mmCIF file of C-alpha atoms in Angstrom:
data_model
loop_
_atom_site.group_PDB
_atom_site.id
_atom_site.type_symbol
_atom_site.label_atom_id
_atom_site.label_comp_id
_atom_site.label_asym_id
_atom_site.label_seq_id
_atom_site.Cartn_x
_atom_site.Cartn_y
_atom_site.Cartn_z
ATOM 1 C CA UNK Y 1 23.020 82.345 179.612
ATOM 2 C CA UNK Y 2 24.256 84.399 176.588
ATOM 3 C CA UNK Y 3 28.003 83.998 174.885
ATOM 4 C CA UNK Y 4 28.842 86.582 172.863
ATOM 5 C CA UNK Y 5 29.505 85.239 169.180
ATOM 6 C CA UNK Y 6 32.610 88.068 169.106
ATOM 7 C CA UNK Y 7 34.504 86.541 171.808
ATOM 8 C CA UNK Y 8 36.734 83.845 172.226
ATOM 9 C CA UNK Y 9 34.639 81.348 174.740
ATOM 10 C CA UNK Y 10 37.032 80.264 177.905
ATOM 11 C CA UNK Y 11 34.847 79.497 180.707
ATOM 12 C CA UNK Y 12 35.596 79.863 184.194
ATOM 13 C CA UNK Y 13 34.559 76.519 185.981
ATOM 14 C CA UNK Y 14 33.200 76.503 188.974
ATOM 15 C CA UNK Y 15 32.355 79.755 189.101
ATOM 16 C CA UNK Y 16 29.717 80.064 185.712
ATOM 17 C CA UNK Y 17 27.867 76.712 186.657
ATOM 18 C CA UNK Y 18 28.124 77.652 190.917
ATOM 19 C CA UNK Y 19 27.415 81.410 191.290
ATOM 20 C CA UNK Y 20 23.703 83.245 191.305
ATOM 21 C CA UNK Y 21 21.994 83.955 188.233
ATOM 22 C CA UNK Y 22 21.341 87.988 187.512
ATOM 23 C CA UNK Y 23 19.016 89.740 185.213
ATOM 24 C CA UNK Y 24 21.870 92.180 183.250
ATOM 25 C CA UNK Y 25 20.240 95.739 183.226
ATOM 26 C CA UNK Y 26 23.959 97.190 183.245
ATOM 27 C CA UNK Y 27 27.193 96.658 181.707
ATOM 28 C CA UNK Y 28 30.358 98.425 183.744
ATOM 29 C CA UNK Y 29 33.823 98.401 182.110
ATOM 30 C CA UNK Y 30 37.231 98.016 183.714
ATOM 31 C CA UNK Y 31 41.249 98.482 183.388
ATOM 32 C CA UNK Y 32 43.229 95.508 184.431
ATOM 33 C CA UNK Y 33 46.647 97.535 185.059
ATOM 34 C CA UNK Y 34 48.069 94.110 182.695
ATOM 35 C CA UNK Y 35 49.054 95.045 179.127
ATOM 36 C CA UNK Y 36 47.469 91.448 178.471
ATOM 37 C CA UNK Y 37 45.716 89.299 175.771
ATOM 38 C CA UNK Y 38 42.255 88.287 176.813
ATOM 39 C CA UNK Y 39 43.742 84.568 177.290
ATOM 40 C CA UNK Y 40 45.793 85.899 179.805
ATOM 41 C CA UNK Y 41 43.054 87.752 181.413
ATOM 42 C CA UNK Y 42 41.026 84.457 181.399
ATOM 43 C CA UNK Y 43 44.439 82.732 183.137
ATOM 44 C CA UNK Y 44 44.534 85.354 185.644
ATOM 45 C CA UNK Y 45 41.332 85.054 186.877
ATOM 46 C CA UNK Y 46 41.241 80.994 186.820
ATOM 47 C CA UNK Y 47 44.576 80.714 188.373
ATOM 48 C CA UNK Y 48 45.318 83.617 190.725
ATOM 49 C CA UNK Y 49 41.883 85.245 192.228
ATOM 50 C CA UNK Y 50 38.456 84.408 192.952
ATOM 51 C CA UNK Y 51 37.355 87.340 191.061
ATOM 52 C CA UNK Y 52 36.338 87.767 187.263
ATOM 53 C CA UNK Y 53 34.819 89.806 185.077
ATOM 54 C CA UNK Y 54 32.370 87.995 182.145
ATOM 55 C CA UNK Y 55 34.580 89.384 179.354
ATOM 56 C CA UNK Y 56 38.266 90.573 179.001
ATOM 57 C CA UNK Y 57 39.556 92.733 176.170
ATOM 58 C CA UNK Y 58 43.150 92.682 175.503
ATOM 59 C CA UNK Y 59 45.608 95.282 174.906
ATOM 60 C CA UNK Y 60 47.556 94.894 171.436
ATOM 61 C CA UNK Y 61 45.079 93.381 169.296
ATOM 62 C CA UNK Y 62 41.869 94.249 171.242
ATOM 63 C CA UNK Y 63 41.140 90.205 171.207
ATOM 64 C CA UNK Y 64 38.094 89.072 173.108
ATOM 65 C CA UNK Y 65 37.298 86.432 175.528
ATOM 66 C CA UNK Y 66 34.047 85.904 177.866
ATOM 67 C CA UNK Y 67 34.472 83.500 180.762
ATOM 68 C CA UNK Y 68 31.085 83.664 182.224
ATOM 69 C CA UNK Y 69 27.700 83.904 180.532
ATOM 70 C CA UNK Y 70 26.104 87.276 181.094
ATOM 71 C CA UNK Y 71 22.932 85.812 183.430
ATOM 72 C CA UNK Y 72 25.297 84.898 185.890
ATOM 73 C CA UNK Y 73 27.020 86.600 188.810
ATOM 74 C CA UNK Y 74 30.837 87.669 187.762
ATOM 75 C CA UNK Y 75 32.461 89.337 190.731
ATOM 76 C CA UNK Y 76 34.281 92.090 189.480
ATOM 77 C CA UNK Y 77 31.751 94.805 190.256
ATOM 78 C CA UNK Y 78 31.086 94.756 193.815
ATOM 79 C CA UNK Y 79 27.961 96.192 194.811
ATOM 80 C CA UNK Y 80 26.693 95.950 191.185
ATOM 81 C CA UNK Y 81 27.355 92.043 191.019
ATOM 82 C CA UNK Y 82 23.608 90.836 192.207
ATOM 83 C CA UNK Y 83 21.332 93.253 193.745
ATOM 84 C CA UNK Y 84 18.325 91.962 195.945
ATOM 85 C CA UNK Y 85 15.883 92.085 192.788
ATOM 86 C CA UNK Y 86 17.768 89.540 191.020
ATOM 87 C CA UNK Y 87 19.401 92.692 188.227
ATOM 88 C CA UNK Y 88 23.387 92.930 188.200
ATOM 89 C CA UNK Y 89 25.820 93.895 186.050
ATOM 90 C CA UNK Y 90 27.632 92.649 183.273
ATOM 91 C CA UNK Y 91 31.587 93.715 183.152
ATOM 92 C CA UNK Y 92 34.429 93.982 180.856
ATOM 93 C CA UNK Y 93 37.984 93.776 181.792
ATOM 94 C CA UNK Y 94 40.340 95.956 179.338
ATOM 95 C CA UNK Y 95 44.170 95.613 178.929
ATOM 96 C CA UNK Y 96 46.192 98.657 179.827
ATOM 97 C CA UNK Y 97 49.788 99.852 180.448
ATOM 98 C CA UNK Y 98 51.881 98.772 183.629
ATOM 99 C CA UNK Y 99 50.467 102.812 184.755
ATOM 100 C CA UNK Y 100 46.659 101.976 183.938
ATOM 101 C CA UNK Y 101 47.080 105.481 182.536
ATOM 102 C CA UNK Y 102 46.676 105.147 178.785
ATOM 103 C CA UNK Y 103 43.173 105.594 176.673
ATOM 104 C CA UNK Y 104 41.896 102.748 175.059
ATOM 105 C CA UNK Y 105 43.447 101.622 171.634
ATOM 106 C CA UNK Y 106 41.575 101.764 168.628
ATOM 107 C CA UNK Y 107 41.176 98.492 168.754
ATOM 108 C CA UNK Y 108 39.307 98.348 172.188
ATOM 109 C CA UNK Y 109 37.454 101.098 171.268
ATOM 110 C CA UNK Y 110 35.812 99.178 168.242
ATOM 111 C CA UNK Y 111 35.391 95.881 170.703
ATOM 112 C CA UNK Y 112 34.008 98.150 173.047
ATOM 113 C CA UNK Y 113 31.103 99.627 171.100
ATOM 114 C CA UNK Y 114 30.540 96.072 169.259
ATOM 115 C CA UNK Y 115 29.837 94.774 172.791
ATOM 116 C CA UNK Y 116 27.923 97.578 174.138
ATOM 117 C CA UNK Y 117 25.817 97.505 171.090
ATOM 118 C CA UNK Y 118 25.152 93.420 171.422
ATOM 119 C CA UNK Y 119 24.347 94.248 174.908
ATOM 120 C CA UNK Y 120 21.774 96.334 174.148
ATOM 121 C CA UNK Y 121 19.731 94.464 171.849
ATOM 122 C CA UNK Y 122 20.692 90.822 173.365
ATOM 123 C CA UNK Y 123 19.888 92.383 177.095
ATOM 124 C CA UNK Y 124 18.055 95.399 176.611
ATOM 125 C CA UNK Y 125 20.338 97.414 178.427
ATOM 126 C CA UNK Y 126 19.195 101.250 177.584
ATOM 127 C CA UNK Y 127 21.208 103.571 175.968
ATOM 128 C CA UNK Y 128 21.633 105.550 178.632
ATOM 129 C CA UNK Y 129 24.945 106.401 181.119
ATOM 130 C CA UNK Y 130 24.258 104.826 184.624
ATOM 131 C CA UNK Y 131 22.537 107.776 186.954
ATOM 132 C CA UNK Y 132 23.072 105.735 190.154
ATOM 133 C CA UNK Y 133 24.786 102.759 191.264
ATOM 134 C CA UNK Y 134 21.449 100.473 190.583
ATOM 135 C CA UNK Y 135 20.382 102.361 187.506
ATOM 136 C CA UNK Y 136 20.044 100.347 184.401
ATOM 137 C CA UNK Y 137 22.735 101.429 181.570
ATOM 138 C CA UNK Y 138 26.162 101.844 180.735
ATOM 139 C CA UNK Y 139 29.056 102.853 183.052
ATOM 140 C CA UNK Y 140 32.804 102.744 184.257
ATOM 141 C CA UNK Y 141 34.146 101.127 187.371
ATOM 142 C CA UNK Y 142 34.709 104.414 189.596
ATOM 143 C CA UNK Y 143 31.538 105.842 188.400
ATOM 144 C CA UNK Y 144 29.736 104.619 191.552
ATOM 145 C CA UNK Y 145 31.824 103.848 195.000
ATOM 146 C CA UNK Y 146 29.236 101.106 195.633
ATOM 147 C CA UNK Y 147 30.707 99.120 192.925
ATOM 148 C CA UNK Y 148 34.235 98.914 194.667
ATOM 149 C CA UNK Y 149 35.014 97.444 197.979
ATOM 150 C CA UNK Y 150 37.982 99.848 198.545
ATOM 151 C CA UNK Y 151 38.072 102.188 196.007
ATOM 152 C CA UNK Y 152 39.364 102.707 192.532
ATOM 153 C CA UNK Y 153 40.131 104.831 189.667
ATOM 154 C CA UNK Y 154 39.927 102.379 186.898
ATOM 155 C CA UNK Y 155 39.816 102.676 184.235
ATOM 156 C CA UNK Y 156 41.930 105.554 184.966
ATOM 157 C CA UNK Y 157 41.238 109.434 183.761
ATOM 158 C CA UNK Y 158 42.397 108.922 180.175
ATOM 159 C CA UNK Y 159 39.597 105.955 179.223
ATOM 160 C CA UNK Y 160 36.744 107.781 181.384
ATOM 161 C CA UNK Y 161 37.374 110.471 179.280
ATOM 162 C CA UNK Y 162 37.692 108.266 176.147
ATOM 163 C CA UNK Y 163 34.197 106.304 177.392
ATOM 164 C CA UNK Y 164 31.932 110.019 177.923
ATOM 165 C CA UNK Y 165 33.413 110.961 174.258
ATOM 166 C CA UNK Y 166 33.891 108.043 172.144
ATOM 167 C CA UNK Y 167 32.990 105.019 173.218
ATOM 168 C CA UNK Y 168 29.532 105.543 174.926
ATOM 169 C CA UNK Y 169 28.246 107.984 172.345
ATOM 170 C CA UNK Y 170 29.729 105.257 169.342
ATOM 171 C CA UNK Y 171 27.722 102.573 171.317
ATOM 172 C CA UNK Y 172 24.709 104.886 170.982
ATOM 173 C CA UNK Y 173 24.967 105.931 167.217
ATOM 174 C CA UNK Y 174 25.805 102.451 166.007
ATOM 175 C CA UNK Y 175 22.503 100.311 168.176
ATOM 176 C CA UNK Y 176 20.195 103.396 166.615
ATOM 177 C CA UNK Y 177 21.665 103.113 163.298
ATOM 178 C CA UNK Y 178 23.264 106.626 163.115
ATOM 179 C CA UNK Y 179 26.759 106.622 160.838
ATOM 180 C CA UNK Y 180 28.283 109.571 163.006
ATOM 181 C CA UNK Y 181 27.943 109.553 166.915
ATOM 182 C CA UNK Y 182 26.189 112.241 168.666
ATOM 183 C CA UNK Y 183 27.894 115.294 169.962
ATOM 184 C CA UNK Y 184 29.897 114.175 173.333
ATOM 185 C CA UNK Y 185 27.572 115.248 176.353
ATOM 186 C CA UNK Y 186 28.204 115.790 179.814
ATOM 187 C CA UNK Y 187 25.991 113.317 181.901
#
C-alpha cells in the first residue's frame, strides 16, 4: 500500500483496511463540483457517501490529502475501480467552482503533475493517455463511459482541455527529465 509523501495522510476506515486490493496500471482524475480543501474532501467522503477517491486536491491552495493507499480499491471510478485481473485505477478528486466549469489553478496544476510523476515511477504507470477504458495510463473521468455509472462530464471542458495541454504533457516532461513539456498532441 503506497502513501504519497506529498499528501496530507487522512485515512478512510473501513473502507482502506475492508475493500479489494488492485494492481494501479492507471490513474483517472476528477472535479468534485466543491470549491473545497482536501480535508473537506476527506470529510465528505467519510461522512456523507460510500464513495472516495484515494487522493483529493483542493481548490485555493491546491493542498493534498490521500485517504486510501493506492493498492486498494477506491470507488470513485466505476468500471475502472477493480477489473477481473486484479489492475484498477488510482483517482484524484480536484476542487472546483459551485459550476465545475473552471480550469485547474496553478496550484492544482503543479500537484497534479507532482502526483502523476510519483505515480509513474512508484507504480509504473506509462506515460501514455488511456486508449481504452482498461488501458494502462493516464486519463480524465469522462474519457471512458465505463468509468461512470450514469454519466459525467467531469472534470468539465475547461480542465480536459487544461489535462491534453498542460497537465499530461508537464507529467510527461518532468518523469523523463525534460525542462519544457512537449508540444500539446491530440490523442
Amino acid at each position: 500500500m503506497a502513501w504519497y509523501p506529498r499528501a496530507k495522510k487522512w485515512e478512510l476506515q473501513p473502507e482502506s483496511d475492508s475493500q479489494q486490493a488492485i494492481r494501479p496500471t492507471q490513474f483517472i482524475v476528477h472535479s468534485i463540483v466543491a470549491p473545497w480543501t482536501a480535508k473537506r474532501t476527506y470529510e465528505f467522503w467519510r461522512d456523507s457517501t460510500n464513495l472516495e477517491s484515494h487522493f483529493g486536491i483542493g481548490y485555493e491552495q491546491g493542498d493534498v490529502g490521500q485517504f486510501i493507499g493506492t493498492h486498494t480499491r477506491a470507488d470513485a471510478n466505476a468500471g475502472a475501480n477493480r477489473r477481473s485481473d486484479g489492475t484498477g485505477a488510482v483517482s484524484a478528486e480536484t476542487a472546483s467552482n459551485l459550476q465545475g466549469s473552471d480550469p485547474w489553478t496553478d496550484e492544482q496544476v503543479e500537484e497534479l503533475i507532482l502526483l502523476g510523476v510519483w505515480l509513474h515511477k512508484e507504480e509504473g504507470i506509462p506515460l501514455r493517455i488511456c486508449r481504452s477504458h482498461a488501458d494502462p495510463g493516464f486519463a480524465y473521468h469522462s474519457m471512458f463511459p465505463q468509468w461512470s455509472t450514469s454519466g459525467t462530464a467531469c472534470p468539465g471542458k475547461a480542465r480536459i482541455k487544461q489535462f491534453r495541454e498542460v497537465v499530461f504533457p508537464g507529467i510527461v516532461a518532468r518523469a523523463t527529465g525534460k525542462t519544457e513539456p512537449p508540444p500539446a498532441t491530440t490523442a
